[in-house]
Short mmCIF file of C-alpha atoms and ligand atoms in Angstrom, two decimals:
data_model
loop_
_atom_site.label_atom_id
_atom_site.label_comp_id
_atom_site.label_asym_id
_atom_site.label_seq_id
_atom_site.Cartn_x
_atom_site.Cartn_y
_atom_site.Cartn_z
CA MET A 1203 28.10 -84.31 -40.01
CA ALA A 1204 29.51 -81.70 -42.42
CA LYS A 1205 27.55 -78.46 -42.55
CA LYS A 1206 25.40 -78.03 -45.66
CA LYS A 1207 24.37 -74.57 -46.77
CA MET A 1208 20.62 -73.87 -46.55
CA THR A 1209 18.81 -73.02 -49.76
CA ILE A 1210 15.76 -70.78 -50.24
CA PRO A 1211 13.37 -73.79 -50.55
CA ASP A 1212 14.83 -75.12 -47.27
CA PHE A 1213 13.30 -72.19 -45.38
CA ARG A 1214 9.71 -73.41 -46.00
CA LYS A 1215 10.80 -77.06 -45.80
CA TYR A 1216 12.31 -76.58 -42.32
CA LYS A 1217 9.10 -74.90 -41.19
CA GLU A 1218 6.92 -77.69 -42.62
CA GLU A 1219 9.11 -80.23 -40.83
CA GLY A 1220 9.02 -78.23 -37.57
CA ARG A 1221 12.82 -78.00 -37.69
CA LYS A 1222 14.08 -74.92 -35.84
CA PHE A 1223 17.23 -73.04 -36.80
CA ALA A 1224 19.37 -70.10 -35.70
CA TYR A 1225 20.55 -66.83 -37.24
CA THR A 1226 23.28 -64.41 -36.23
CA THR A 1227 25.32 -61.55 -37.64
CA ALA A 1228 28.87 -61.20 -38.92
CA TYR A 1229 30.61 -58.21 -40.42
CA ASP A 1230 34.09 -59.51 -41.29
CA TYR A 1231 35.96 -62.57 -42.57
CA THR A 1232 37.12 -63.94 -39.21
CA MET A 1233 33.74 -63.76 -37.47
CA ALA A 1234 32.10 -65.22 -40.59
CA SER A 1235 34.53 -68.15 -40.53
CA ILE A 1236 33.76 -68.73 -36.83
CA VAL A 1237 29.99 -68.77 -37.50
CA ASN A 1238 30.64 -71.04 -40.47
CA GLU A 1239 32.41 -73.49 -38.16
CA SER A 1240 29.40 -73.46 -35.79
CA ASP A 1241 25.97 -75.04 -36.31
CA VAL A 1242 24.27 -71.66 -36.91
CA GLU A 1243 22.58 -71.83 -40.31
CA ILE A 1244 22.28 -68.16 -41.36
CA ILE A 1245 24.43 -65.03 -41.22
CA LEU A 1246 23.06 -61.53 -41.57
CA VAL A 1247 25.50 -58.82 -42.49
CA GLY A 1248 23.25 -56.41 -40.64
CA ASP A 1249 23.28 -52.65 -40.65
CA SER A 1250 23.87 -53.20 -36.92
CA LEU A 1251 27.47 -52.95 -38.10
CA ALA A 1252 26.86 -49.24 -37.50
CA MET A 1253 27.07 -49.91 -33.76
CA CYS A 1254 29.29 -53.01 -33.64
CA MET A 1255 31.88 -51.92 -36.21
CA LEU A 1256 31.58 -48.16 -36.61
CA GLY A 1257 30.71 -46.99 -33.10
CA ARG A 1258 27.54 -45.16 -34.14
CA SER A 1259 24.42 -44.91 -31.97
CA THR A 1260 21.87 -45.85 -34.70
CA THR A 1261 21.82 -47.79 -37.97
CA VAL A 1262 20.87 -44.71 -39.99
CA GLY A 1263 23.82 -43.37 -41.95
CA VAL A 1264 25.21 -46.71 -43.09
CA THR A 1265 25.66 -46.63 -46.88
CA MET A 1266 25.48 -49.20 -49.68
CA GLU A 1267 29.27 -48.89 -49.90
CA ASP A 1268 29.63 -49.72 -46.18
CA MET A 1269 27.37 -52.76 -46.58
CA ILE A 1270 29.08 -54.07 -49.70
CA HIS A 1271 32.51 -53.57 -48.11
CA HIS A 1272 31.47 -55.80 -45.16
CA ILE A 1273 29.35 -58.40 -47.02
CA LYS A 1274 32.16 -59.40 -49.41
CA PRO A 1275 34.55 -60.83 -46.76
CA VAL A 1276 31.66 -62.49 -44.89
CA VAL A 1277 30.65 -64.41 -48.03
CA LEU A 1278 34.29 -65.50 -48.47
CA GLY A 1279 34.54 -66.60 -44.83
CA ALA A 1280 31.31 -68.60 -44.68
CA PRO A 1281 30.93 -70.88 -47.71
CA GLU A 1282 28.62 -73.33 -45.87
CA THR A 1283 26.36 -70.68 -44.36
CA PHE A 1284 23.43 -68.81 -45.97
CA VAL A 1285 24.41 -65.10 -46.06
CA VAL A 1286 21.87 -62.27 -46.09
CA GLY A 1287 22.80 -58.67 -46.92
CA ASP A 1288 20.90 -55.92 -45.12
CA MET A 1289 19.63 -53.05 -47.28
CA PRO A 1290 20.64 -49.79 -45.56
CA PHE A 1291 18.27 -46.91 -44.81
CA GLY A 1292 17.60 -44.81 -47.91
CA SER A 1293 18.62 -47.54 -50.38
CA TYR A 1294 15.14 -48.98 -51.07
CA ASN A 1295 12.46 -46.63 -49.71
CA GLN A 1296 12.23 -44.18 -52.63
CA SER A 1297 10.76 -46.49 -55.28
CA PRO A 1298 10.70 -50.17 -56.31
CA GLU A 1299 13.11 -49.22 -59.12
CA GLN A 1300 15.61 -47.84 -56.60
CA ALA A 1301 15.20 -51.00 -54.48
CA ILE A 1302 15.75 -53.30 -57.49
CA ALA A 1303 18.86 -51.37 -58.60
CA ASN A 1304 20.47 -51.40 -55.13
CA ALA A 1305 19.46 -54.98 -54.26
CA SER A 1306 20.80 -56.24 -57.61
CA ARG A 1307 24.04 -54.38 -56.96
CA MET A 1308 24.32 -55.94 -53.50
CA LEU A 1309 23.81 -59.47 -54.85
CA MET A 1310 26.07 -58.98 -57.86
CA GLU A 1311 28.99 -57.30 -56.09
CA THR A 1312 29.02 -59.49 -52.96
CA ASN A 1313 27.60 -62.86 -54.05
CA CYS A 1314 25.39 -62.99 -50.92
CA ASP A 1315 22.35 -65.28 -51.02
CA ALA A 1316 19.49 -62.85 -50.30
CA ILE A 1317 18.70 -59.35 -49.12
CA LYS A 1318 16.70 -58.11 -46.13
CA LEU A 1319 14.74 -54.90 -45.86
CA GLU A 1320 12.72 -53.31 -43.08
CA GLY A 1321 9.13 -52.11 -43.03
CA ALA A 1322 5.54 -53.25 -42.51
CA ASN A 1323 4.49 -51.37 -45.67
CA MET A 1324 7.07 -52.89 -48.01
CA ALA A 1325 4.89 -55.60 -49.65
CA PRO A 1326 4.56 -53.77 -53.02
CA THR A 1327 8.35 -53.25 -53.20
CA ILE A 1328 9.01 -56.85 -52.12
CA ARG A 1329 6.68 -58.08 -54.91
CA ARG A 1330 8.68 -56.13 -57.50
CA LEU A 1331 12.01 -57.35 -56.10
CA VAL A 1332 10.85 -60.97 -56.17
CA GLU A 1333 9.56 -60.54 -59.75
CA ALA A 1334 13.05 -59.27 -60.60
CA GLY A 1335 14.52 -62.52 -59.23
CA ILE A 1336 15.78 -61.15 -55.92
CA PRO A 1337 15.25 -63.32 -52.80
CA VAL A 1338 13.83 -61.09 -50.05
CA MET A 1339 13.62 -61.47 -46.28
CA GLY A 1340 11.19 -59.01 -44.66
CA HIS A 1341 11.58 -57.35 -41.24
CA ILE A 1342 8.67 -56.02 -39.14
CA GLY A 1343 7.93 -55.18 -35.51
CA LEU A 1344 10.67 -52.92 -34.22
CA THR A 1345 12.50 -51.70 -37.31
CA PRO A 1346 15.69 -50.02 -36.07
CA GLN A 1347 16.11 -47.78 -39.15
CA THR A 1348 12.86 -45.97 -38.29
CA ALA A 1349 12.78 -46.59 -34.53
CA SER A 1350 12.96 -42.87 -33.73
CA SER A 1351 9.52 -42.35 -35.31
CA VAL A 1352 7.95 -44.80 -32.81
CA GLY A 1353 9.75 -43.21 -29.86
CA GLY A 1354 12.89 -45.38 -29.80
CA PHE A 1355 13.59 -48.97 -28.87
CA LYS A 1356 10.11 -50.12 -27.73
CA VAL A 1357 8.08 -53.34 -27.82
CA GLN A 1358 5.73 -53.35 -30.84
CA GLY A 1359 2.34 -55.08 -31.25
CA GLY A 1360 1.43 -54.60 -27.61
CA THR A 1361 -2.26 -53.78 -28.26
CA PRO A 1362 -4.89 -55.86 -30.11
CA GLU A 1363 -4.93 -53.21 -32.88
CA SER A 1364 -1.16 -53.05 -33.35
CA ALA A 1365 -0.88 -56.87 -33.16
CA ALA A 1366 -3.57 -57.14 -35.87
CA ALA A 1367 -1.66 -54.60 -37.99
CA LEU A 1368 1.50 -56.72 -37.69
CA LEU A 1369 -0.42 -59.86 -38.71
CA LYS A 1370 -1.88 -58.05 -41.74
CA ALA A 1371 1.54 -56.72 -42.77
CA ALA A 1372 3.11 -60.17 -42.34
CA LYS A 1373 0.45 -61.82 -44.54
CA GLU A 1374 0.97 -59.14 -47.22
CA ILE A 1375 4.75 -59.61 -47.13
CA GLU A 1376 4.31 -63.38 -47.44
CA ALA A 1377 1.87 -62.95 -50.34
CA ALA A 1378 4.38 -60.60 -52.02
CA GLY A 1379 6.87 -63.48 -52.15
CA ALA A 1380 9.27 -62.95 -49.24
CA PHE A 1381 10.88 -66.28 -48.29
CA SER A 1382 11.08 -65.46 -44.55
CA LEU A 1383 10.29 -62.69 -42.10
CA VAL A 1384 12.29 -61.19 -39.23
CA VAL A 1385 10.01 -60.10 -36.37
CA GLU A 1386 11.71 -57.91 -33.77
CA CYS A 1387 10.72 -56.95 -30.24
CA VAL A 1388 7.11 -58.11 -29.88
CA PRO A 1389 5.25 -59.90 -27.05
CA LYS A 1390 5.76 -63.66 -27.26
CA VAL A 1391 2.05 -64.25 -27.99
CA VAL A 1392 2.43 -62.04 -31.06
CA GLY A 1393 5.50 -64.01 -32.18
CA LYS A 1394 3.50 -67.22 -31.85
CA ALA A 1395 0.46 -65.78 -33.67
CA LEU A 1396 2.71 -64.72 -36.55
CA ARG A 1397 4.38 -68.12 -36.70
CA ASP A 1398 1.01 -69.86 -36.75
CA ALA A 1399 -0.41 -67.52 -39.40
CA LEU A 1400 2.47 -67.75 -41.90
CA GLU A 1401 3.78 -70.52 -44.14
CA ILE A 1402 7.18 -68.83 -44.38
CA PRO A 1403 9.41 -69.02 -41.29
CA VAL A 1404 9.23 -66.32 -38.64
CA LEU A 1405 12.74 -65.37 -37.52
CA GLY A 1406 12.29 -63.87 -34.09
CA ILE A 1407 14.56 -61.43 -32.27
CA GLY A 1408 12.87 -60.61 -29.00
CA ALA A 1409 9.73 -62.37 -30.23
CA GLY A 1410 9.63 -65.21 -27.67
CA PRO A 1411 10.28 -68.93 -28.01
CA ASP A 1412 7.37 -69.88 -30.30
CA VAL A 1413 8.89 -68.84 -33.62
CA ASP A 1414 10.70 -70.84 -36.29
CA CYS A 1415 14.19 -69.41 -35.80
CA GLN A 1416 15.97 -67.33 -33.16
CA VAL A 1417 18.02 -64.31 -34.19
CA LEU A 1418 20.66 -62.49 -32.13
CA VAL A 1419 23.49 -60.16 -33.07
CA SER A 1420 26.78 -62.09 -32.64
CA TYR A 1421 28.47 -59.28 -30.70
CA ASP A 1422 25.52 -59.39 -28.25
CA LEU A 1423 25.21 -63.15 -27.82
CA LEU A 1424 28.97 -63.61 -27.40
CA GLY A 1425 29.20 -60.80 -24.85
CA MET A 1426 31.47 -58.56 -26.94
CA TYR A 1427 29.43 -55.37 -27.38
CA ASN A 1428 29.43 -53.08 -24.35
CA GLY A 1429 26.67 -50.66 -25.42
CA PHE A 1430 22.89 -50.93 -25.02
CA LYS A 1431 21.70 -54.45 -24.02
CA PRO A 1432 18.04 -55.07 -24.91
CA LYS A 1433 15.97 -57.31 -22.57
CA PHE A 1434 15.91 -60.09 -25.17
CA VAL A 1435 19.71 -60.44 -25.36
CA LYS A 1436 21.36 -63.36 -23.57
CA HIS A 1437 25.14 -63.63 -23.28
CA PHE A 1438 25.97 -67.21 -24.25
CA ALA A 1439 29.67 -66.41 -23.70
CA ASN A 1440 31.70 -63.55 -22.24
CA ILE A 1441 34.26 -63.05 -24.98
CA ARG A 1442 34.88 -59.39 -24.13
CA GLN A 1443 36.29 -60.32 -20.71
CA LEU A 1444 38.37 -63.13 -22.24
CA MET A 1445 39.81 -60.61 -24.70
CA VAL A 1446 40.58 -58.06 -21.99
CA ASP A 1447 42.20 -60.84 -19.91
CA GLY A 1448 44.31 -61.91 -22.91
CA LEU A 1449 45.39 -58.33 -23.61
CA ASN A 1450 46.32 -57.81 -19.96
CA GLN A 1451 48.36 -61.03 -19.99
CA PHE A 1452 50.17 -59.82 -23.15
CA HIS A 1453 50.84 -56.47 -21.44
CA GLN A 1454 52.10 -58.12 -18.26
CA GLU A 1455 54.50 -60.47 -20.10
CA SER A 1456 55.70 -57.64 -22.37
CA VAL A 1457 56.66 -55.45 -19.44
CA ASP A 1458 58.08 -58.20 -17.22
CA GLY A 1459 60.15 -59.65 -20.11
CA THR A 1460 58.66 -63.16 -20.16
CA PHE A 1461 57.40 -62.59 -23.70
CA PRO A 1462 58.80 -63.39 -26.20
CA ASP A 1463 60.45 -66.58 -24.96
CA GLU A 1464 62.60 -69.18 -26.77
CA GLU A 1465 59.59 -70.61 -28.57
CA THR A 1466 58.40 -67.29 -29.94
CA SER A 1467 61.85 -65.91 -30.88
CA PHE A 1468 64.09 -66.62 -33.91
CA ASN A 1469 67.00 -68.36 -32.17
CA LYS A 1470 69.56 -68.62 -35.01
CA ALA A 1471 73.06 -67.54 -33.85
CA VAL A 1472 74.49 -64.62 -35.89
CA ASP A 1473 77.95 -63.03 -35.44
CA ILE A 1474 77.10 -59.35 -35.19
CA PRO A 1475 79.94 -57.15 -36.58
CA LYS A 1476 81.17 -54.56 -34.06
CA LEU A 1477 80.19 -51.31 -35.80
CA TYR A 1478 79.70 -49.11 -32.72
O1 KIV B 2612 21.04 -55.28 -38.50
C1 KIV B 2612 20.74 -56.24 -37.78
O2 KIV B 2612 21.55 -56.80 -37.05
C2 KIV B 2612 19.34 -56.69 -37.81
C3 KIV B 2612 18.94 -57.68 -36.79
C4 KIV B 2612 18.58 -56.95 -35.55
C5 KIV B 2612 17.87 -58.59 -37.27
O3 KIV B 2612 18.57 -56.22 -38.60
#
């Protein structure tokens, strides 16, 4: 069956129907077109492009310009896939007005379907964004943009108090009008509690199996990224090794003269004048 792009109302509808879905990242046209060809329903142009594309060690430092530059080709490459643009650090935390201006710019310049922003305390800003007509996906639990303030890449919600704080934040974000919520790096019982407490779908990355949608970064799940591998990452393919093997084959045939062959050469006969 041909792939049909999800709509915002579909997010709640899928949850009501108990229909699970999947969410990954893309940062360029080719990867977007590959995801578009797959059954995965949602693409995030995440600020994880800092690591996957730019070789940085954190997501802080990615700019609105970086994001817009990468979201545009992803939207072009994935016409049947819902595309979310990630708001970079510093683009929405100063005031709701700043958030509205930058989120509007992201939607208008890239034609993506929604924006995502991080933070358990973002309900007031999300309310203003939604009032301004901007579809918002929240993100709580481990929030990579501010991970250094919680001591790095650590499981969140691991005590009754911190789990209760996540539930409270999630309910506030839902009440503010977010259409879905990413929950990152929490015990699976917390993922389940959040799923059960919310009417909007919980999109879990390292949040266990009992959520509405699983999220993984494409470069992680395809086995392409060779940096830090969190516990929750599974390699569903080993594309990096396939690429290295392909490059080595190219090198081998280039140096032993078997490439290019008849098929990959222009074979038209030409009388070459004797000039030298
Ligand atoms: O930037 C990103 O890839 C993300 C995911 C980890 C959800 O925010």
